[in-house]
Short mmCIF file of C-alpha atoms in Angstrom, two decimals:
data_model
loop_
_atom_site.label_atom_id
_atom_site.label_comp_id
_atom_site.label_asym_id
_atom_site.label_seq_id
_atom_site.Cartn_x
_atom_site.Cartn_y
_atom_site.Cartn_z
CA MET A 1 108.86 79.25 105.30
CA ASP A 2 108.85 82.06 107.82
CA MET A 3 105.42 83.57 108.42
CA LYS A 4 105.02 86.15 111.14
CA LEU A 5 101.58 86.98 112.42
CA ARG A 6 101.10 90.37 113.97
CA PRO A 7 98.24 91.24 116.28
CA PHE A 8 95.54 93.41 114.75
CA ASP A 9 96.14 97.07 115.50
CA PHE A 10 92.74 98.77 115.49
CA ALA A 11 94.17 102.27 115.91
CA GLN A 12 96.42 101.84 112.87
CA ALA A 13 93.58 100.42 110.77
CA ALA A 14 91.29 103.28 111.77
CA ALA A 15 94.01 105.83 110.94
CA ARG A 16 94.48 104.31 107.48
CA ALA A 17 90.72 104.61 106.94
CA GLY A 18 90.88 108.28 107.91
CA LEU A 19 89.08 107.76 111.20
CA ALA A 20 89.90 108.41 114.83
CA VAL A 21 89.78 105.50 117.28
CA ASN A 22 86.21 106.48 118.23
CA GLY A 23 85.10 106.20 114.58
CA GLN A 24 84.86 109.92 113.85
CA PRO A 25 86.59 111.36 110.77
CA LEU A 26 90.06 112.73 111.52
CA SER A 27 89.66 116.03 109.70
CA VAL A 28 86.21 117.52 109.67
CA LYS A 29 86.11 120.77 107.74
CA PRO A 30 82.94 122.80 107.33
CA PRO A 31 81.82 123.15 103.73
CA ALA A 32 82.79 126.35 101.97
CA SER A 33 80.17 129.04 101.59
CA THR A 34 80.13 128.53 97.82
CA GLY A 35 78.55 125.11 98.25
CA ALA A 36 81.69 123.16 97.36
CA THR A 37 82.62 120.33 99.64
CA ALA A 38 85.92 120.39 101.50
CA GLY A 39 88.53 117.75 100.80
CA ALA A 40 88.70 115.29 97.94
CA SER A 41 85.75 114.81 95.64
CA PHE A 42 83.92 111.55 95.14
CA GLY A 43 85.44 111.23 91.68
CA ASP A 44 88.94 111.57 93.10
CA ALA A 45 88.19 108.92 95.71
CA MET A 46 86.83 106.54 93.07
CA THR A 47 89.84 107.14 90.82
CA GLN A 48 92.21 106.37 93.68
CA ALA A 49 90.24 103.24 94.61
CA LEU A 50 90.33 101.99 91.01
CA LYS A 51 94.08 102.60 90.85
CA ASN A 52 94.55 100.61 94.08
CA VAL A 53 92.47 97.70 92.76
CA SER A 54 94.43 97.75 89.50
CA ALA A 55 97.73 97.73 91.40
CA GLN A 56 96.56 94.80 93.54
CA GLN A 57 95.58 92.83 90.44
CA THR A 58 98.89 93.58 88.77
CA GLU A 59 100.81 92.49 91.88
CA ALA A 60 98.77 89.29 92.16
CA ALA A 61 99.43 88.47 88.50
CA ARG A 62 103.15 89.13 88.96
CA MET A 63 103.33 86.89 92.01
CA GLN A 64 101.35 84.18 90.24
CA ARG A 65 103.79 84.31 87.32
CA GLU A 66 106.75 84.09 89.73
CA VAL A 67 105.27 81.02 91.43
CA GLN A 68 104.75 79.37 88.04
CA LEU A 69 108.40 80.04 87.20
CA ASP A 70 109.44 78.40 90.51
CA ASN A 71 110.94 81.54 92.01
CA PRO A 72 112.03 80.50 95.53
CA THR A 73 111.58 84.01 96.96
CA VAL A 74 107.81 84.03 96.29
CA SER A 75 105.72 81.67 98.39
CA LEU A 76 102.50 80.07 97.31
CA GLU A 77 100.77 81.33 100.47
CA GLU A 78 101.69 84.95 99.82
CA THR A 79 100.54 84.58 96.23
CA MET A 80 97.17 83.13 97.26
CA VAL A 81 96.63 85.94 99.79
CA SER A 82 97.52 88.52 97.15
CA MET A 83 95.10 86.95 94.69
CA GLN A 84 92.31 86.95 97.29
CA LYS A 85 92.94 90.61 98.12
CA ALA A 86 92.74 91.49 94.43
CA GLN A 87 89.54 89.50 94.03
CA ILE A 88 87.90 91.11 97.08
CA GLY A 89 88.91 94.57 95.87
CA PHE A 90 87.49 93.87 92.43
CA GLN A 91 84.22 92.52 93.86
CA ALA A 92 83.87 95.58 96.09
CA THR A 93 84.47 97.86 93.11
CA LEU A 94 81.90 95.94 91.10
CA GLN A 95 79.32 96.34 93.88
CA VAL A 96 79.98 100.09 94.10
CA ARG A 97 79.53 100.34 90.34
CA ASN A 98 76.26 98.40 90.53
CA ARG A 99 74.96 100.69 93.28
CA LEU A 100 75.94 103.79 91.30
CA VAL A 101 74.16 102.53 88.19
CA SER A 102 71.11 101.65 90.25
CA ALA A 103 71.06 105.08 91.90
CA TYR A 104 71.50 106.81 88.55
CA SER A 105 68.63 104.80 87.05
CA GLU A 106 66.41 105.60 90.02
CA ILE A 107 67.18 109.32 89.79
CA MET A 108 66.54 109.35 86.04
CA ASN A 109 63.16 107.66 86.58
CA MET A 110 62.03 110.23 89.16
CA GLN A 111 59.20 112.46 88.07
CA VAL A 112 59.80 116.16 88.46
#
């Protein structure tokens, strides 16, 4: 088994998150005068996040199946890491959903 560990690259991780190294967003656009926000909407971001979680779960299931079939090209360690990533992604999505439902309920219970 050949596992290569790479050092953590903070700049690369920040760039993937859409942030500069100092933590500021990479592209800050002022909102349009019509009141619309610049960039992707929250719905688009949630849709993309759900697609990513679904892809991670599908990949984890595929790797798990390959390990069960004794495929020598798929290691147990990689499969376990993939399963944990899928589980963490799902738990994060579940927490976001819970917060959204809670916020919606709180807004609906506000008196006008």
